[in-house]
Coordinates of C-alpha atoms and ligand atoms in Angstrom, one line a residue:
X1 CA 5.5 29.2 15.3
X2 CA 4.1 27.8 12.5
X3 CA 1.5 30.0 10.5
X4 CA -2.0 29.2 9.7
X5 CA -2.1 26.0 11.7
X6 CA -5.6 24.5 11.1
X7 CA -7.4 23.2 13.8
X8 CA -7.9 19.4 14.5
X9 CA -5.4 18.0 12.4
X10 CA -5.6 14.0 12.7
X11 CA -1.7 12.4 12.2
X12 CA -1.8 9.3 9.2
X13 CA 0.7 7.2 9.9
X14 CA 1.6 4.1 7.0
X15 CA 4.2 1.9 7.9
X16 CA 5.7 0.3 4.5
X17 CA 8.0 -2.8 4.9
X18 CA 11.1 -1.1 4.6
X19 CA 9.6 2.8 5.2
X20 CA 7.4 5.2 7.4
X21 CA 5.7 7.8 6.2
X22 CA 3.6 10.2 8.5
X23 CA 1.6 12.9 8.0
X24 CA -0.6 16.0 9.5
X25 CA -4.1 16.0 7.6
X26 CA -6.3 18.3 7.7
X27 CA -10.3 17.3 7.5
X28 CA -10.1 18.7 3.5
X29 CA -7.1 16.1 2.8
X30 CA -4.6 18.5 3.3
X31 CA -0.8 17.3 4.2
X32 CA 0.7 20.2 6.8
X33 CA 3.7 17.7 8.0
X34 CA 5.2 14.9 6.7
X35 CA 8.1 12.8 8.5
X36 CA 9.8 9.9 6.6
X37 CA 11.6 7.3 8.6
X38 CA 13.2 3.6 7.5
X39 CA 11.0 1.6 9.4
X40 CA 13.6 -1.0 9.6
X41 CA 13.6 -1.8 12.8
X42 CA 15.8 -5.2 15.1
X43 CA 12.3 -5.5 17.3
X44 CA 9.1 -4.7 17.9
X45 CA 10.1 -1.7 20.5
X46 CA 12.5 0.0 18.3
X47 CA 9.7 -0.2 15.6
X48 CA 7.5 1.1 17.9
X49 CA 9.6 3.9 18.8
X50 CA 10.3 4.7 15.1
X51 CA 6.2 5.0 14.9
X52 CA 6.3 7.2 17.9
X53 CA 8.9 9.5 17.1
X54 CA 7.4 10.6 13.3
X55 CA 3.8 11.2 15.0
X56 CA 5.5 13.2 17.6
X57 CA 7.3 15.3 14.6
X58 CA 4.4 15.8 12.9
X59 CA 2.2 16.6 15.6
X60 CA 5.0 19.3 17.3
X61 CA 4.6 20.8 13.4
X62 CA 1.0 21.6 14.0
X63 CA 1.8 23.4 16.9
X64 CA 0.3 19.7 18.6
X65 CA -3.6 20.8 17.3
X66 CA -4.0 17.1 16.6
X67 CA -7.3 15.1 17.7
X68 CA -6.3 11.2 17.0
X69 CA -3.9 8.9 15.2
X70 CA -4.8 6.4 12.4
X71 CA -1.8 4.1 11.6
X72 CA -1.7 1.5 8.0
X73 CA -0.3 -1.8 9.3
X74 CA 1.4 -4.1 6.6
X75 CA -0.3 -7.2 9.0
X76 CA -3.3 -8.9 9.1
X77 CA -5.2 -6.9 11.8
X78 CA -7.9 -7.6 14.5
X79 CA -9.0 -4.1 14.0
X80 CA -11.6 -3.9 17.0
X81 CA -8.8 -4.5 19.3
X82 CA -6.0 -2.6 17.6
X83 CA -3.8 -5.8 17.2
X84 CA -1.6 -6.4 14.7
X85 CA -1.8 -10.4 14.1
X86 CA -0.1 -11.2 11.8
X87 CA 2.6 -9.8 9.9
X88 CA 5.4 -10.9 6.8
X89 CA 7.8 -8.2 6.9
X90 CA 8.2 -6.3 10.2
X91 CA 8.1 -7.9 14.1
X92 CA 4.8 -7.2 15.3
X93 CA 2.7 -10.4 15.4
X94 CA 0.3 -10.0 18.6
X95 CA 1.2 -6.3 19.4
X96 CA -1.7 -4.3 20.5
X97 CA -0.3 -1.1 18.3
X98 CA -3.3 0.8 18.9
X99 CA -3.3 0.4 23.0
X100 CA 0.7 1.1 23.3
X101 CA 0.6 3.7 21.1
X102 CA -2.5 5.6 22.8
X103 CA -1.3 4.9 25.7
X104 CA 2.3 7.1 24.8
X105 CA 1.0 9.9 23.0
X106 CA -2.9 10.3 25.0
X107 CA -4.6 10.3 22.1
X108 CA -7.1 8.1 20.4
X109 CA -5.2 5.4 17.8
X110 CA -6.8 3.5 15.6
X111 CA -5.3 0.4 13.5
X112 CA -5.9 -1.4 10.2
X113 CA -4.0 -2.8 7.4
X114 CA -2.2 -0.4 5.2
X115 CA -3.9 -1.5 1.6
X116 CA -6.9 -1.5 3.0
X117 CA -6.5 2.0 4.5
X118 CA -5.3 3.1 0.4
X119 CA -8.2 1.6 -0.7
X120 CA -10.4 3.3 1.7
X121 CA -9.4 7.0 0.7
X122 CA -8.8 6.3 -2.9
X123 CA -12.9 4.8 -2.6
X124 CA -13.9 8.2 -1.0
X125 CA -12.0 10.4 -2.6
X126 CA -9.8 9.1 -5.4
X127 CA -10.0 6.4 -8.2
X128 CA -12.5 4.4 -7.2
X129 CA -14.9 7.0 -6.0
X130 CA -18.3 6.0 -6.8
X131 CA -17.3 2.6 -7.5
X132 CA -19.9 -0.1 -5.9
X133 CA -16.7 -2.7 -5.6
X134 CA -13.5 -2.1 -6.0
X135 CA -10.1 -3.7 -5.5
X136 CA -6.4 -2.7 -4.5
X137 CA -3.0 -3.6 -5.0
X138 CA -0.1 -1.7 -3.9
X139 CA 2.8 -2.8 -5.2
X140 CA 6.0 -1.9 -2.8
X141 CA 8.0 -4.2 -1.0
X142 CA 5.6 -6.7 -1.1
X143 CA 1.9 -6.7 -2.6
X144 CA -0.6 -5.4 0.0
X145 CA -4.4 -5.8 -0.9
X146 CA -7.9 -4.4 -0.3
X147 CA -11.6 -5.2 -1.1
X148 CA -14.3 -3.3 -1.3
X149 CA -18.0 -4.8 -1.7
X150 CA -20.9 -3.3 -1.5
X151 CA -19.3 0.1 -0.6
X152 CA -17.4 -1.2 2.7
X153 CA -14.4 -2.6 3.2
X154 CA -14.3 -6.4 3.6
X155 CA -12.5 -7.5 5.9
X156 CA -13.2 -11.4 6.3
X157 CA -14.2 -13.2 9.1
X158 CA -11.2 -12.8 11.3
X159 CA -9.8 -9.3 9.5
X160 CA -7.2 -11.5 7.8
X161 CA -9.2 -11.2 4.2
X162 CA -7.6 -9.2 1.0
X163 CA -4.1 -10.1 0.8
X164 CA -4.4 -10.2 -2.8
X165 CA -1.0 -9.9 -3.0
X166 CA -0.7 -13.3 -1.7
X167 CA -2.7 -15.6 -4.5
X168 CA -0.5 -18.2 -6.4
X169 CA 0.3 -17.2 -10.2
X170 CA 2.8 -19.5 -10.8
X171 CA 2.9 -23.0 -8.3
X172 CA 6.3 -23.6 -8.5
X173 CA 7.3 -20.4 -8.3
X174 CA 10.3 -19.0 -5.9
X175 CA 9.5 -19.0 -2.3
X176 CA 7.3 -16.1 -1.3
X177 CA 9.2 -13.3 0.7
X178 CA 8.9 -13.2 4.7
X179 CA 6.7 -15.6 6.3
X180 CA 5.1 -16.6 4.1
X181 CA 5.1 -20.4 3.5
X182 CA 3.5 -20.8 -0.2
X183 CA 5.5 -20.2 -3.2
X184 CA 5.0 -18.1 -6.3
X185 CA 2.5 -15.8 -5.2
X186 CA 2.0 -12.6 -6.9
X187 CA 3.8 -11.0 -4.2
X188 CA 7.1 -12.3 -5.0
X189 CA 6.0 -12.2 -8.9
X190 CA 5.4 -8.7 -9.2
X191 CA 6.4 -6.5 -6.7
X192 CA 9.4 -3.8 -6.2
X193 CA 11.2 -7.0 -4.7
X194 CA 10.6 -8.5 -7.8
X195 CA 11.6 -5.9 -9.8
X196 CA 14.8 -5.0 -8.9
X197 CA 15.6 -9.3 -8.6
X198 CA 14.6 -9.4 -12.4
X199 CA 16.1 -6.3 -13.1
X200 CA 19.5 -7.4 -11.5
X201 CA 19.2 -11.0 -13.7
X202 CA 18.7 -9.1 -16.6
X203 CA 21.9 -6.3 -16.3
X204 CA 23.7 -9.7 -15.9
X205 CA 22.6 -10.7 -19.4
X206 CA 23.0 -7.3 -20.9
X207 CA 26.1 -5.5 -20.0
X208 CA 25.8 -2.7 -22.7
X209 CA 22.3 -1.9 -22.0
X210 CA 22.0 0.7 -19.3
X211 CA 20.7 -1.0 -16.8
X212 CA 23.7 -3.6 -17.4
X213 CA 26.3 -0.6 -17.0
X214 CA 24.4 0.3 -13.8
X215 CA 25.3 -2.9 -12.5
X216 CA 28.7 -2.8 -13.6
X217 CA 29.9 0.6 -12.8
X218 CA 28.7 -0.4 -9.2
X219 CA 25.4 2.1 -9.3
X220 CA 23.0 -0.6 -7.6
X221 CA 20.2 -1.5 -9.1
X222 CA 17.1 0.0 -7.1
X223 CA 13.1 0.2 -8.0
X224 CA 13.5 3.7 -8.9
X225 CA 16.9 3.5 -11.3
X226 CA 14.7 0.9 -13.3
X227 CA 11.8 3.5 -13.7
X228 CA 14.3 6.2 -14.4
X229 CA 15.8 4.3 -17.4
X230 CA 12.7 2.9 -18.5
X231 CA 11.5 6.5 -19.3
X232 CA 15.1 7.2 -20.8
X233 CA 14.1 4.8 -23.4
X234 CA 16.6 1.9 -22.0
X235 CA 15.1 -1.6 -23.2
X236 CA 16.3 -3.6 -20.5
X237 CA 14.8 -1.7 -18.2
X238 CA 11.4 -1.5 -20.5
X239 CA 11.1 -5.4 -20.7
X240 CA 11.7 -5.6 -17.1
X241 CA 8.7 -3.7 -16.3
X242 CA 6.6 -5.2 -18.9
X243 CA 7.9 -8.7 -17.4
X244 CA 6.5 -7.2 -14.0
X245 CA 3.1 -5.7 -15.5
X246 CA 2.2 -9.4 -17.3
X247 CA 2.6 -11.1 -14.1
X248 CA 0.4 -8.8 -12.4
X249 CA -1.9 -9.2 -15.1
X250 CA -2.2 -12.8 -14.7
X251 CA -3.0 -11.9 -11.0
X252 CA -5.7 -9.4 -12.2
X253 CA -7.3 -11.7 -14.5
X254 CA -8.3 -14.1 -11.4
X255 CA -9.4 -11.1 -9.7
X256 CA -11.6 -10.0 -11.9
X257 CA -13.2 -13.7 -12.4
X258 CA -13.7 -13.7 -8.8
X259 CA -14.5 -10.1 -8.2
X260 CA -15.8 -8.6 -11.2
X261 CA -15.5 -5.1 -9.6
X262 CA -15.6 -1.8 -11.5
X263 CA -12.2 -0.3 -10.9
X264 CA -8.6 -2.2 -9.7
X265 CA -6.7 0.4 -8.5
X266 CA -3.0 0.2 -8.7
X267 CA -0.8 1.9 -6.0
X268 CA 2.5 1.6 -4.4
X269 CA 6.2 2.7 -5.1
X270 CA 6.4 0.4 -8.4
X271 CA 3.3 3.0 -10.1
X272 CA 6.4 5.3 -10.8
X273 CA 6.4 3.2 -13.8
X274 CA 2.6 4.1 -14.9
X275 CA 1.5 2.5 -18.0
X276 CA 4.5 0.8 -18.4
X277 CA 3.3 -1.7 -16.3
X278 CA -0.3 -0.7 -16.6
X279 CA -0.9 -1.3 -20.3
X280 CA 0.7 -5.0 -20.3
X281 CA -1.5 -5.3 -17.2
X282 CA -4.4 -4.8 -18.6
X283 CA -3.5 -6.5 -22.1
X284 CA -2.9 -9.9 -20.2
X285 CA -6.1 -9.1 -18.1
X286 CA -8.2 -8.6 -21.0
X287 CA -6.8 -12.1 -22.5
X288 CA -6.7 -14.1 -19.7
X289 CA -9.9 -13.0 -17.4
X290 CA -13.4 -14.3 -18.6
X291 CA -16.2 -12.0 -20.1
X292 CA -17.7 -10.2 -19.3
X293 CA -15.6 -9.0 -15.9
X294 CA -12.3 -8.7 -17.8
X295 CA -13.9 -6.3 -20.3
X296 CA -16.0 -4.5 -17.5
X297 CA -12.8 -4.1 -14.9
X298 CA -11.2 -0.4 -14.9
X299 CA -7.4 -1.0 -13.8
X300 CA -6.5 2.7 -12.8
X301 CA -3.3 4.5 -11.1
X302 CA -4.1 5.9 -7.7
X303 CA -5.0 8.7 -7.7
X304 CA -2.7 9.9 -4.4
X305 CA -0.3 7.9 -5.5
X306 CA 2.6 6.6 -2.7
X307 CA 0.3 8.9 0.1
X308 CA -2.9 6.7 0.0
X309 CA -2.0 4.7 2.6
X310 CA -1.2 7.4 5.0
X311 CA -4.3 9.7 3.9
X312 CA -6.0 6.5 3.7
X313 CA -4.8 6.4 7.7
X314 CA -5.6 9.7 8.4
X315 CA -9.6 9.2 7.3
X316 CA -9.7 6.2 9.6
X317 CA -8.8 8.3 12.7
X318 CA -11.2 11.0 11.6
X319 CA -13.8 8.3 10.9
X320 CA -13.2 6.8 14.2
X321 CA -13.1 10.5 16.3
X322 CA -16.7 10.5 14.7
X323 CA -17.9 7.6 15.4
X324 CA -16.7 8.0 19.0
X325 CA -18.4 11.7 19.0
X326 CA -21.8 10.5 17.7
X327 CA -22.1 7.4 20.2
X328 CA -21.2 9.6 23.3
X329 CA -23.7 12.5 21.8
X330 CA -26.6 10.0 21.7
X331 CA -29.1 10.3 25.2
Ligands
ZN401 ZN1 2.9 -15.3 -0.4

């Protein structure tokens, strides 16, 4: 029995490239549950089953008081059907994701793309509340991306828009990761990928730095050991993160010429980091962007941090309980 279980919880599911994260949210924002998973997965059933199996944990930990599902896709999404098109990292292009899923649990599901979903909370309730238009990035195993314009989330004319994480900085650049076919995009610039690929180069090149004896004593160089040093004061690790914060930069200052929104909000597991890769950032923003966006651009940590996309998931199966409540209310 678990005490004080509020009623009409709705379970906010965002699938990462490499993890799951689910959660039991109350209608104040409130996380009850949460169930981690790898979401590393051979196919598209046993990914599907890892989905299934942390919504079932998280609902069976609210005592199963939960009214729908909302799930952040790392795909392009057609999100009236609940299809996931598209996708770089995991094996899902053309799964109706909302339809199988509904269909296993008999609840409502609802489907979008998992930086749009971090945008949408962190626009209602986090760092870019009250902004007009506003950007994301979140910066993981890849670069995911949303838009907002206007207030709403754009979505493009096919739901395939804001894949911000997938605009060229540098044209010869290395091959982009997954399926993607371009090279050099920010994605494979600037996000944890990149990281720890830069990071490893660099421990090469400095064996007495930390980050070099990391490498050498056989530690592994992950996302998180970088951030950890960098704080420590290592300056390996400190140029590393600066290396990944100009590049996004460069990125940022296109955004904004194209854009000009009040805030970028920057999210994902890399924002361990903060203003270590927030400050150059904004520094090559500011130098490279034109006035008077560059100037006018916010570039802001999210404010919920590595949970927006799966509160940002959780808000979209409220919103679409709602919706659905409204339309059958009307005579
Ligand atoms: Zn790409």
């Amino acid at each position: 029995m678990v005490p004080n279980v509020p009623k009409g919880c709705v379970i906010g599911v965002d699938l990462g490239g490499t993890k799951l994260l689910a959660g039991a949210v109350d209608a104040d924002l409130r996380v009850h549950h949460r169930a981690l998973r790898s979401s590393r997965g051979s196919d598209t059933a046993e990914v599907i089953g890892i989905i299934e199996g942390a919504i079932r944990e998280a609902i069976e930990a609210v005592d199963g008081e939960a009214i729908a599902v909302g799930v952040g896709i790392p795909s392009t999404i057609d999100q009236a059907r609940g299809v996931s098109v598209y996708s770089t990292h995991l094996p899902l292009a053309g799964v109706p994701v909302a339809a199988l899923l509904s269909e296993r649990l008999d609840l409502p599901v609802f489907v979008d793309n998992d930086a749009n979903l971090a945008l949408l909370v962190e626009h209602r309730a986090g760092a870019a509340k009250g902004a007009r238009n506003a950007l994301m990035l979140t910066l993981g195993t890849g670069i995911g991306g949303g838009i907002v314009i206007e207030n709403q989330l754009y979505r493009g004319s096919q739901g395939a828009a804001a894949e911000l994480g997938h605009i060229v900085v540098e044209q010869d650049g290395p091959p982009c990761q997954g399926n993607c076919p371009n090279r050099g995009c920010l994605e494979v610039m600037a996000s944890g990928s990149a990281l720890v690929r830069e990071a490893t180069a660099l421990a090469g090149l400095r064996p007495r730095s930390a980050l070099g004896r990391a490498l050498s004593d056989g530690t592994g160089i992950t996302g998180p050991l970088v951030t950890d040093l960098a704080h420590e004061g290592d300056e390996a690790a400190r140029e590393v993160l600066d290396l990944i914060g100009r590049r996004l930069g460069v990125g940022l200052s296109s955004l904004v010429n194209v854009f000009n929104p009040d805030v970028i909000v920057i999210g994902g597991g890399v924002l361990a980091a903060g203003e270590l890769v927030l400050t150059p950032a904004r520094e090559v923003m500011v130098a490279r962007g034109l006035p008077p966006a560059r100037d006018f651009a916010r570039v802001l940590a999210a404010r919920f941090g590595e949970e927006s996309g799966m509160l940002g998931a959780a808000l979209l199966a409220r919103d679409g309980v709602d919706a659905r409540t409204s339309r059958s209310a009307r005579p």
